PDB file of C-alpha atoms in Angstrom:
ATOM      1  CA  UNK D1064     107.592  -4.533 -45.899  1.00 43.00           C
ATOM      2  CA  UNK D1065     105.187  -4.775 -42.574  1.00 44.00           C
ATOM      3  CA  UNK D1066     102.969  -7.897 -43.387  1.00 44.00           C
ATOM      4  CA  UNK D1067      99.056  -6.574 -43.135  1.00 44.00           C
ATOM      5  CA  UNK D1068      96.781  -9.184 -41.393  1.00 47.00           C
ATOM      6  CA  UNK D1069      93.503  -9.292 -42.230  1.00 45.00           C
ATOM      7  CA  UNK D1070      91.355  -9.137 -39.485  1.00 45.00           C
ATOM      8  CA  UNK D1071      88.217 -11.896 -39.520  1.00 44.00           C
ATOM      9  CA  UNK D1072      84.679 -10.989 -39.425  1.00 45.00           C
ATOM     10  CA  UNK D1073      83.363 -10.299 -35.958  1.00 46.00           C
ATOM     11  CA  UNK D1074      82.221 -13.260 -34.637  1.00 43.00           C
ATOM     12  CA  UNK D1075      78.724 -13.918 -35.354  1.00 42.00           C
ATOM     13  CA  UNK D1076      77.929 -15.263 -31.526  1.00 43.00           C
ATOM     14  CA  UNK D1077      74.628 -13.047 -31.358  1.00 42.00           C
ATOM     15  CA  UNK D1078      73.971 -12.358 -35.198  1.00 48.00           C
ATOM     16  CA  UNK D1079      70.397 -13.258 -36.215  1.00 47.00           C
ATOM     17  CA  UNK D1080      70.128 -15.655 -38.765  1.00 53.00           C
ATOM     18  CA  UNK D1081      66.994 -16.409 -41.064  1.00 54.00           C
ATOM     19  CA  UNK D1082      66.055 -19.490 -39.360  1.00 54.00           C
ATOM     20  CA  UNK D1083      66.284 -17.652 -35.859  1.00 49.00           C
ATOM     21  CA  UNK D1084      64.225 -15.233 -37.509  1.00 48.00           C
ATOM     22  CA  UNK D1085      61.269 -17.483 -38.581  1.00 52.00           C
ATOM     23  CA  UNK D1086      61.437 -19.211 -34.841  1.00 48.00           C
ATOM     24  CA  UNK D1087      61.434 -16.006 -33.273  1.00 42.00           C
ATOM     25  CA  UNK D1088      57.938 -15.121 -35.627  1.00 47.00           C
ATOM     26  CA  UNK D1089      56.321 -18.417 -35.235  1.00 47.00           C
ATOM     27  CA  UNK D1090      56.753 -17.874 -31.410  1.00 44.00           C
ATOM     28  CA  UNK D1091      55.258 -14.228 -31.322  1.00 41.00           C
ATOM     29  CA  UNK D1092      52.903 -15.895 -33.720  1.00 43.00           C
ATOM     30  CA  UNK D1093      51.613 -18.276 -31.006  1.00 45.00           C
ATOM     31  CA  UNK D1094      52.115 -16.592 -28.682  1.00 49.00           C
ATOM     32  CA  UNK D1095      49.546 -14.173 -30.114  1.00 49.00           C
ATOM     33  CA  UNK D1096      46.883 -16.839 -31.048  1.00 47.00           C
ATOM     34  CA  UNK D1097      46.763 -18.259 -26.873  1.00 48.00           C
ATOM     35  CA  UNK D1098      46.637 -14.680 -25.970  1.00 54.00           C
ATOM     36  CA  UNK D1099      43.422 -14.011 -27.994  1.00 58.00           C
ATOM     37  CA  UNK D1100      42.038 -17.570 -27.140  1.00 53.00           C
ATOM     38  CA  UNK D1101      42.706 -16.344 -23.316  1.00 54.00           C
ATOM     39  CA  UNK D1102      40.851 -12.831 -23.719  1.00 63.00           C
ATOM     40  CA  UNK D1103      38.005 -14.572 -25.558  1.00 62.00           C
ATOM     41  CA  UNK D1104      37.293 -17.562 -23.509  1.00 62.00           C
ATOM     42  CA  UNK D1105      37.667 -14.512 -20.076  1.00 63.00           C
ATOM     43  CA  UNK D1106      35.038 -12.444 -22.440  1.00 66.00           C
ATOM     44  CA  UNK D1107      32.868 -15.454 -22.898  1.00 59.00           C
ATOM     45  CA  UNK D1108      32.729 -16.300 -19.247  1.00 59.00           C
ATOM     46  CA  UNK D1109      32.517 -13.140 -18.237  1.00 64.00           C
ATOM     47  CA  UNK D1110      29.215 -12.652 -19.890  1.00 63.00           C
ATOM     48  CA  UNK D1111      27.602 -16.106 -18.669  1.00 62.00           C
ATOM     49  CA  UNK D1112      28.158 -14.489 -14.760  1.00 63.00           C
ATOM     50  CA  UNK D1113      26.629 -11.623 -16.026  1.00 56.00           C
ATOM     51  CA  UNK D1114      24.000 -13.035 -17.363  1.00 49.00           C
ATOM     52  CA  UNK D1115      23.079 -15.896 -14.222  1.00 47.00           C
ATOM     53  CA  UNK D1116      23.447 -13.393 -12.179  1.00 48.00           C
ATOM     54  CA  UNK D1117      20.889 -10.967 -13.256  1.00 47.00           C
ATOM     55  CA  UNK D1118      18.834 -13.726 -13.894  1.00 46.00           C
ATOM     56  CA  UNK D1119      19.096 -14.641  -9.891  1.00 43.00           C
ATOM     57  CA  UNK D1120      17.822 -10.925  -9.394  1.00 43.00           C
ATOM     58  CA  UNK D1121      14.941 -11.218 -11.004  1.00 40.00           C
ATOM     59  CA  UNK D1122      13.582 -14.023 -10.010  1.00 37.00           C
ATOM     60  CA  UNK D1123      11.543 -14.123  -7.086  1.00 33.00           C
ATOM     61  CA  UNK D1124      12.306 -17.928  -6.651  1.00 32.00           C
ATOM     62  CA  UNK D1125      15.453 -17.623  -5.981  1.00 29.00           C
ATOM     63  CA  UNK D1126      15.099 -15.334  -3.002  1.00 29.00           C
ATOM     64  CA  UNK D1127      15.705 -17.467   0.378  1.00 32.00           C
ATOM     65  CA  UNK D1128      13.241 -16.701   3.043  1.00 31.00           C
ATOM     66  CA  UNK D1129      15.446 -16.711   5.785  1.00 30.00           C
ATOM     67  CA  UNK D1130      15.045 -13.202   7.101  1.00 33.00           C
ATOM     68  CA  UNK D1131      12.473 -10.654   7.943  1.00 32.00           C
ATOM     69  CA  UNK D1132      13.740  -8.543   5.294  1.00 35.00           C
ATOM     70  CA  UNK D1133      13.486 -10.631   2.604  1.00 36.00           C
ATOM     71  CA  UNK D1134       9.945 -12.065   3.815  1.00 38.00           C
ATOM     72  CA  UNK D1135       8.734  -8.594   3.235  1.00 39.00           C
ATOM     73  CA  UNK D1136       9.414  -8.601  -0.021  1.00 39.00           C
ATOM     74  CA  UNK D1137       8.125 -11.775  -1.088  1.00 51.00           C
ATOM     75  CA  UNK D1138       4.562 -10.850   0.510  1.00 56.00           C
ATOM     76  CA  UNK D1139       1.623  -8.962  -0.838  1.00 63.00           C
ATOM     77  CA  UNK D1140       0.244  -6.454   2.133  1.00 61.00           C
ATOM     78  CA  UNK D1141      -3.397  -5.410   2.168  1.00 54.00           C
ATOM     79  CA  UNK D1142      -5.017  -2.334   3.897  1.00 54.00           C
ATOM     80  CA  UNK D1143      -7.755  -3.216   5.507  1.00 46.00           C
ATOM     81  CA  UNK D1144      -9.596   0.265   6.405  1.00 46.00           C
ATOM     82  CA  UNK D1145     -12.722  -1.507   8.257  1.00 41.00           C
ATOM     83  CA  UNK D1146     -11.607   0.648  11.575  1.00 39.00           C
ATOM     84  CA  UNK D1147      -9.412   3.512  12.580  1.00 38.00           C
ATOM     85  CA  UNK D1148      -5.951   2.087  12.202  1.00 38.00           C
ATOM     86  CA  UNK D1149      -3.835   1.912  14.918  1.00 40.00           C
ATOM     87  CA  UNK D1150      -0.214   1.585  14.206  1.00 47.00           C
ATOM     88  CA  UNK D1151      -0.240  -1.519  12.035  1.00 63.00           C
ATOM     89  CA  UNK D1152      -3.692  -3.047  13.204  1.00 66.00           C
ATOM     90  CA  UNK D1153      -5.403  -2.790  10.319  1.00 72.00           C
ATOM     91  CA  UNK D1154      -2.643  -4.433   7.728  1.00 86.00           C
ATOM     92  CA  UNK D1155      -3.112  -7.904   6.954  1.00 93.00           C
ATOM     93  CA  UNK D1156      -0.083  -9.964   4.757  1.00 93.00           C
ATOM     94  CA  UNK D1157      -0.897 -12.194   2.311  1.00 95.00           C
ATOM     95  CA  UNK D1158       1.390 -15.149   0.898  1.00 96.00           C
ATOM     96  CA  UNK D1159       0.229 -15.929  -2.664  1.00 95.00           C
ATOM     97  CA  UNK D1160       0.583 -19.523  -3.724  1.00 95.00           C
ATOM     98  CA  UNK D1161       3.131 -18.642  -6.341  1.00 95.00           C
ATOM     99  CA  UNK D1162       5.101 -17.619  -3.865  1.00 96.00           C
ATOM    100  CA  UNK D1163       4.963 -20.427  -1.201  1.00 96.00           C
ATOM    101  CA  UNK D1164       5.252 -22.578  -4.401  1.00 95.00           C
ATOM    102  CA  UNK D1165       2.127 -24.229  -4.850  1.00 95.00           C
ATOM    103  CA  UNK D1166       1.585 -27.012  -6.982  1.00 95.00           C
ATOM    104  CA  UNK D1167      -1.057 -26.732  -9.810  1.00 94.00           C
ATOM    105  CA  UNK D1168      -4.301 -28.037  -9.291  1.00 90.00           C
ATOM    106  CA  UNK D1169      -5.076 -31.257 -10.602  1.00 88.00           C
ATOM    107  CA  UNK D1170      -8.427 -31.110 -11.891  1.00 88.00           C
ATOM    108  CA  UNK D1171     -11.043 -27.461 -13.136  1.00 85.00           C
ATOM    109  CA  UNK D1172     -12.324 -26.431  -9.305  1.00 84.00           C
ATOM    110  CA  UNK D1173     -16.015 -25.978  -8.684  1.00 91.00           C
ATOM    111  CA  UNK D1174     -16.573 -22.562  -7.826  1.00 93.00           C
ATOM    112  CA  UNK D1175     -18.511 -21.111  -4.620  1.00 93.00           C
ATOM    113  CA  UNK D1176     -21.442 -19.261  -5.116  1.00 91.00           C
ATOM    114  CA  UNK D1177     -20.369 -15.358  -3.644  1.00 94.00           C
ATOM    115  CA  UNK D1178     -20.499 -14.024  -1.480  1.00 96.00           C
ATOM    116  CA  UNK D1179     -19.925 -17.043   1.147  1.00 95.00           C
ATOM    117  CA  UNK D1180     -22.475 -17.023   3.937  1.00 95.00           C
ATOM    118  CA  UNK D1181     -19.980 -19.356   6.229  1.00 96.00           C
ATOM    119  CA  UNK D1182     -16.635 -19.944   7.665  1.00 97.00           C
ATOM    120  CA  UNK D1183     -15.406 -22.801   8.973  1.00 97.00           C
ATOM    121  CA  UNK D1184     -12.155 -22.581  11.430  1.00 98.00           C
ATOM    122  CA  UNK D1185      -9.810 -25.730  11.679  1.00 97.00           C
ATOM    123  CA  UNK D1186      -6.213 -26.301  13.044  1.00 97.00           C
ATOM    124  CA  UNK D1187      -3.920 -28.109  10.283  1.00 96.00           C
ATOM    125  CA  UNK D1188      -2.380 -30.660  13.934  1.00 95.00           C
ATOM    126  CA  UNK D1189       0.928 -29.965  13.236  1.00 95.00           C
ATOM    127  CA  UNK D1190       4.044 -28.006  14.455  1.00 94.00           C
ATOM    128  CA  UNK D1191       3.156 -23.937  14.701  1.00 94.00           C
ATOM    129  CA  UNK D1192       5.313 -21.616  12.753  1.00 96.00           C
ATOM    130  CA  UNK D1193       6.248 -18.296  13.225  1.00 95.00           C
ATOM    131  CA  UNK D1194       8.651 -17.282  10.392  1.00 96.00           C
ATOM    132  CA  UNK D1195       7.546 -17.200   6.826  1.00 96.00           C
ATOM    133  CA  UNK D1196      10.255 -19.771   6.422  1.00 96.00           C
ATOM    134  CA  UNK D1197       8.615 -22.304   8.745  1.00 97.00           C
ATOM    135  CA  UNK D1198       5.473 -21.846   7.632  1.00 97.00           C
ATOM    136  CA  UNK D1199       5.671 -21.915   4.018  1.00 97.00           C
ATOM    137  CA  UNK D1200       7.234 -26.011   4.879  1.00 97.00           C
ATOM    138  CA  UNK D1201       4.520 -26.786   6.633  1.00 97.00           C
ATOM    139  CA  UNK D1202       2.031 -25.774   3.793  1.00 97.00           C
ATOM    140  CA  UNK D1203       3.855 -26.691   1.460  1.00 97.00           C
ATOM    141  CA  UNK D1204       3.732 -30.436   3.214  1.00 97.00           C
ATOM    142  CA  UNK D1205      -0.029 -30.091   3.818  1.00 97.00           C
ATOM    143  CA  UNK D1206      -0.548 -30.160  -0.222  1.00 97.00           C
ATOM    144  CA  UNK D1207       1.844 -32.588  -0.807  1.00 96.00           C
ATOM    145  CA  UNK D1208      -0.212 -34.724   1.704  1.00 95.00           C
ATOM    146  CA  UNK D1209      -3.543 -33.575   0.353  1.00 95.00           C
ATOM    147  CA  UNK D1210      -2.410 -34.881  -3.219  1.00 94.00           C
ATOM    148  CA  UNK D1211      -0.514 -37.693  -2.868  1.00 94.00           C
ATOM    149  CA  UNK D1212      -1.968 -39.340   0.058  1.00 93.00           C
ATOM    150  CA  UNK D1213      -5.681 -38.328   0.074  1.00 91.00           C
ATOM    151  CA  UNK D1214      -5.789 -38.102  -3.380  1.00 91.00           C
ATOM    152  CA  UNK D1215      -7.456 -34.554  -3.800  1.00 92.00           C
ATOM    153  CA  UNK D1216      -7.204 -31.667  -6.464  1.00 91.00           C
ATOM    154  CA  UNK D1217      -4.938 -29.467  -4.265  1.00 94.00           C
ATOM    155  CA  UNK D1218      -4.316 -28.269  -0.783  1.00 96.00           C
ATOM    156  CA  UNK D1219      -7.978 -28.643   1.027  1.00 93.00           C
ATOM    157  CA  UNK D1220      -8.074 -24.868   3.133  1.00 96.00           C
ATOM    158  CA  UNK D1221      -9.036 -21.647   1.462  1.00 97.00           C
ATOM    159  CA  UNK D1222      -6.312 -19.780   3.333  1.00 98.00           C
ATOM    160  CA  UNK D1223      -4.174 -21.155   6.401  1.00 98.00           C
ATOM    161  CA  UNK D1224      -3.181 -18.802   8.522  1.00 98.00           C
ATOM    162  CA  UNK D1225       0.377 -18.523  10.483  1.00 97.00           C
ATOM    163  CA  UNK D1226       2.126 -17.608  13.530  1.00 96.00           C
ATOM    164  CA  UNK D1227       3.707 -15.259  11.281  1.00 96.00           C
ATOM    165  CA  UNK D1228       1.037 -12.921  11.348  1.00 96.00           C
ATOM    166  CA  UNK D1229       0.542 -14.009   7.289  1.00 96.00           C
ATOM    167  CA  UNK D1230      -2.384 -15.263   5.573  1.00 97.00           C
ATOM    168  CA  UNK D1231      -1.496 -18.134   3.305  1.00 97.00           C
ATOM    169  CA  UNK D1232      -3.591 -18.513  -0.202  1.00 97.00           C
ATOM    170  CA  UNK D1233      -4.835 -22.091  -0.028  1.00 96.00           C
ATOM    171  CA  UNK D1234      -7.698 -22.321  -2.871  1.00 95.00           C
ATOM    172  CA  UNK D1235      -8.839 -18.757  -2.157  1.00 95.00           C
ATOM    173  CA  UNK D1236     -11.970 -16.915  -2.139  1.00 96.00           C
ATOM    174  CA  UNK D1237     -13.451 -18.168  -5.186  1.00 93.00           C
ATOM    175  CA  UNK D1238     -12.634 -22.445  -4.966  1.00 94.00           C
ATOM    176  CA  UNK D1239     -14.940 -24.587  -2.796  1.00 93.00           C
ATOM    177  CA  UNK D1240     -12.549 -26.220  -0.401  1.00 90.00           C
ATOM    178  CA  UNK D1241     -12.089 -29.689   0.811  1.00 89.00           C
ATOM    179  CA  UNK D1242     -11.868 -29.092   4.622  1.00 93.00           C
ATOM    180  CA  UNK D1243     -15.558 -30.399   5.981  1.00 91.00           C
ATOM    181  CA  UNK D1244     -16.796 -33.552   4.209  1.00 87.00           C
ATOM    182  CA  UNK D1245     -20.197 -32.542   3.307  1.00 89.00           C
ATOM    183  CA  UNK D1246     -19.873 -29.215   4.034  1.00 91.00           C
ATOM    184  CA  UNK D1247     -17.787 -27.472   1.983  1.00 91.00           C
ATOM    185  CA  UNK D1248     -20.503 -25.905  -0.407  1.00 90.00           C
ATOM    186  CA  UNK D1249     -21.088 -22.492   0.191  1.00 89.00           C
ATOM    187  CA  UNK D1250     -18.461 -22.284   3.290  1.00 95.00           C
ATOM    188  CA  UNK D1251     -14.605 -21.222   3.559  1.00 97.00           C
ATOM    189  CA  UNK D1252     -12.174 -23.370   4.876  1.00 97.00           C
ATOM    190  CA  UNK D1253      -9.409 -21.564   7.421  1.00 98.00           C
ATOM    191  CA  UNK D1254      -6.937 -23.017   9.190  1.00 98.00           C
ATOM    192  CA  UNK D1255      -4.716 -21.782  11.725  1.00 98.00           C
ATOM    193  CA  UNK D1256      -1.326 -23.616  11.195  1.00 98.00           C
ATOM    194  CA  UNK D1257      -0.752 -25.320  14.814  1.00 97.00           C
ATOM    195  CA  UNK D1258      -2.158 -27.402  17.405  1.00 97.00           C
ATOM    196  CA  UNK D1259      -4.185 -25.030  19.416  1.00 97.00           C
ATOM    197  CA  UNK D1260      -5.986 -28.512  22.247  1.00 96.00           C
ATOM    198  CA  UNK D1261      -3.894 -26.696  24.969  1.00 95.00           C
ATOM    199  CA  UNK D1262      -1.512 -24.108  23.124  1.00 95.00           C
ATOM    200  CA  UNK D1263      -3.030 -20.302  22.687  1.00 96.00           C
ATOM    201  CA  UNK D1264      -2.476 -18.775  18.985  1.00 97.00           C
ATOM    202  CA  UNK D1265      -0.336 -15.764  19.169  1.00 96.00           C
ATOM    203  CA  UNK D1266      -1.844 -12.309  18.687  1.00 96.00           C
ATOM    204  CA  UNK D1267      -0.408 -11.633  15.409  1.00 95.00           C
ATOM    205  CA  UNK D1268      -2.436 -14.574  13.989  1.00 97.00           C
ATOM    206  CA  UNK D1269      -4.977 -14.308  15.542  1.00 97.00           C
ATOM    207  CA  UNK D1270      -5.350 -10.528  14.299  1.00 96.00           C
ATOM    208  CA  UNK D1271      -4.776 -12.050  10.737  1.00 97.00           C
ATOM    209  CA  UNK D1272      -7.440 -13.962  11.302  1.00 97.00           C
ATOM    210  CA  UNK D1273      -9.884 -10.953  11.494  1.00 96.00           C
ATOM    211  CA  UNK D1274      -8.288  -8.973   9.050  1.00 96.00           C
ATOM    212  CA  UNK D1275      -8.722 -11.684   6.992  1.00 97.00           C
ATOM    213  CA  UNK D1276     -12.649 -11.824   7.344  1.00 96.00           C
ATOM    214  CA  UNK D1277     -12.869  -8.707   6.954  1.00 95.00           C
ATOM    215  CA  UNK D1278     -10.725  -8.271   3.753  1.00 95.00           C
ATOM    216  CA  UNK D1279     -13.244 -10.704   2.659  1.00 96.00           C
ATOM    217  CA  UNK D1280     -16.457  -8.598   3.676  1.00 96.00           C
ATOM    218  CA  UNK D1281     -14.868  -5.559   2.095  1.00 95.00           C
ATOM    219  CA  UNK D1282     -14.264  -7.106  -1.097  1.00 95.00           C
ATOM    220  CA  UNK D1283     -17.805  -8.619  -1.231  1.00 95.00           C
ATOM    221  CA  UNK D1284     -16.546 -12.255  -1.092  1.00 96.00           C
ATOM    222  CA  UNK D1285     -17.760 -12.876   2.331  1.00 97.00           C
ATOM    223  CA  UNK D1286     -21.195 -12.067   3.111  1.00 96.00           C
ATOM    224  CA  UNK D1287     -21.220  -9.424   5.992  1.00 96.00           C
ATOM    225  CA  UNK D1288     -23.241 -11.543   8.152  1.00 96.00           C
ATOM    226  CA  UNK D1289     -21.825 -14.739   7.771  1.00 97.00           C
ATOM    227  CA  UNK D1290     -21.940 -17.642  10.545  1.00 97.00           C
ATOM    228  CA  UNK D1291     -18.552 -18.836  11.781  1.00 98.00           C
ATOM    229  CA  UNK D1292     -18.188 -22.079  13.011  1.00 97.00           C
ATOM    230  CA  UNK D1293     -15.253 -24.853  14.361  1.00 96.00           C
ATOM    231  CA  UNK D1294     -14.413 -27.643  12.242  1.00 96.00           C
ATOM    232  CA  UNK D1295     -15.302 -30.255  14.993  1.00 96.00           C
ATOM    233  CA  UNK D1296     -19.610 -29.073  15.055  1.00 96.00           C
ATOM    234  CA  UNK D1297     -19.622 -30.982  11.984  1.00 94.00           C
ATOM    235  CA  UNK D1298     -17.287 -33.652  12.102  1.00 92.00           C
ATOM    236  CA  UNK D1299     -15.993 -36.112  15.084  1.00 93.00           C
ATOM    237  CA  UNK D1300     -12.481 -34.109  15.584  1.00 94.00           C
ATOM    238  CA  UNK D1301     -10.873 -32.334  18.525  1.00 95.00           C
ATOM    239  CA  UNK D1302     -10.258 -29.140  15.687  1.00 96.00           C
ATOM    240  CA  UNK D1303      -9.557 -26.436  15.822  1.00 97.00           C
ATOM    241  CA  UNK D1304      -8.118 -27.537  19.084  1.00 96.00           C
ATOM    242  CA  UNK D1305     -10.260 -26.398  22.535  1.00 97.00           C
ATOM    243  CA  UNK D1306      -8.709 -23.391  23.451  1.00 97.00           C
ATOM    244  CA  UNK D1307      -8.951 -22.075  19.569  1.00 97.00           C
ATOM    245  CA  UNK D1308     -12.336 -23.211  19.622  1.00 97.00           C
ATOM    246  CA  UNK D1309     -13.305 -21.243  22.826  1.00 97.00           C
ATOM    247  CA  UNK D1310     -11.458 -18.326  21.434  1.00 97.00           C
ATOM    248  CA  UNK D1311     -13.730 -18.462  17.993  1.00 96.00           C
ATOM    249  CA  UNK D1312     -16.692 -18.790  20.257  1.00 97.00           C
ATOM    250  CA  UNK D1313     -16.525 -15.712  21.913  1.00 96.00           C
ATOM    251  CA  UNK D1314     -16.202 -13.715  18.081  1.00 96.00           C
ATOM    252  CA  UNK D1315     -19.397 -11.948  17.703  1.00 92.00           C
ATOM    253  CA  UNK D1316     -20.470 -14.410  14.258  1.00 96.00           C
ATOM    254  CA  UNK D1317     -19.917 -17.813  15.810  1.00 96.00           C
ATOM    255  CA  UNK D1318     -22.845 -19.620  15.520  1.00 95.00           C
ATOM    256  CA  UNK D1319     -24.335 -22.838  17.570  1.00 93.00           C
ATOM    257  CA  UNK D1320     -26.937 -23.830  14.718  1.00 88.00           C
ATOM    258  CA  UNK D1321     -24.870 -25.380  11.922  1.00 86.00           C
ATOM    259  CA  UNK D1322     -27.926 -25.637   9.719  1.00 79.00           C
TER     260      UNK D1322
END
């Protein structure tokens, strides 16, 4: 009689067993939990770029000034209709002080009595500017000086005006001014950023200038026959500088009688 072997089991080399079974779980199990950790924490920062980002849109401040571009958007333009325009003569820019950053005033301002009957031109002495970049520094260092050094309620000019062609909002129409000891009642303060002794402004500020005075005429803050003056008939300085003064002199309101 043949002798029948019995043949073993196959081997169980790759058979599953219950404890691989479990590992193999726990592992998809974990492997599970990271993965939603992962897509929640991407989710989460995802939505804090977002967020910052259109944040940085809308915010004005955060715009840099460093082209002309962008200067043109942080600026308020005015037509001034007091003539036939021609091509952009009769457009005058004006920088507000939120946007050259001012710093609040320190104490209630007196207010002028409107509309002002006089205008008083000074140079601010220091480096000219002709980018709204430049020139928003150098007012923005003429309050801090104003302030901190002489001790005053805020930047001393009613407007400053730039190389830029811009007119900078210093205390504005409506503030009396600390710009000529003992005369600053009844009188507006303007000063063209610059030392102007030998140096001619450039056209564009001068024109701002004008526009300027007579934005002020149209909107009944400047009285139409108002008396312009230079800073140094009423107090011992070289401002607003001798060729700025001589310029000012020839402007049909300059006047020689300060009182």
């Amino acid at each position: 009689m043949e002798k029948i072997e019995k043949k073993a089991p196959e081997s169980s080399k790759f058979e599953t067993t219950e404890d691989d079974k479990e590992k193999v779980k726990s592992c998809w199990c974990y492997g599970s939990v990271c993965t939603g950790w992962l897509l929640f924490l991407f989710s989460v920062v995802s939505i804090i770029m977002i967020v910052v980002f259109l944040s940085m849109r809308g915010d004005p401040d955060c715009h840099e000034l460093s082209d002309s571009e962008s200067e043109e958007e942080e600026s308020t333009t005015i037509d001034i209709e007091h003539a036939v325009p021609t091509d952009e003569e009769h457009l005058l820019r004006i920088v507000s002080r939120g946007e050259w950053e001012a710093r609040p005033e320190q104490h209630e301002p007196v207010h002028l009595h409107l509309p002002t009957k006089r205008v008083i031109v000074a140079h601010t002495a220091t480096d000219n500017c002709t980018t709204m970049f430049e020139c928003i520094k150098v007012v923005q260092d003429l309050q801090k000086f104003h302030l901190d050094t002489h001790g005053w309620d805020d930047i001393g000019y009613n407007f400053l005006i730039g190389g830029d062609g811009s007119a900078y909002e210093g205390r504005g129409w409506e503030k009396q001014g600390a710009h000529t000891k003992n005369y600053n009642v009844n009188a507006i303060g303007i000063a063209f950023i610059g030392t102007f002794n030998k140096n001619t402004p450039p056209e564009e500020q001068l024109k701002a200038f004008k526009n300027l005075l007579q934005w002020g005429i149209d909107t009944q803050k400047l009285d139409e026959n108002y008396k312009l003056f230079g800073h140094r008939q009423f107090s011992p300085t070289s401002s607003p500088g001798q060729v700025l003064y001589d310029i000012i002199k020839s402007m049909p309101h300059w006047s020689e009688n300060i009182n």
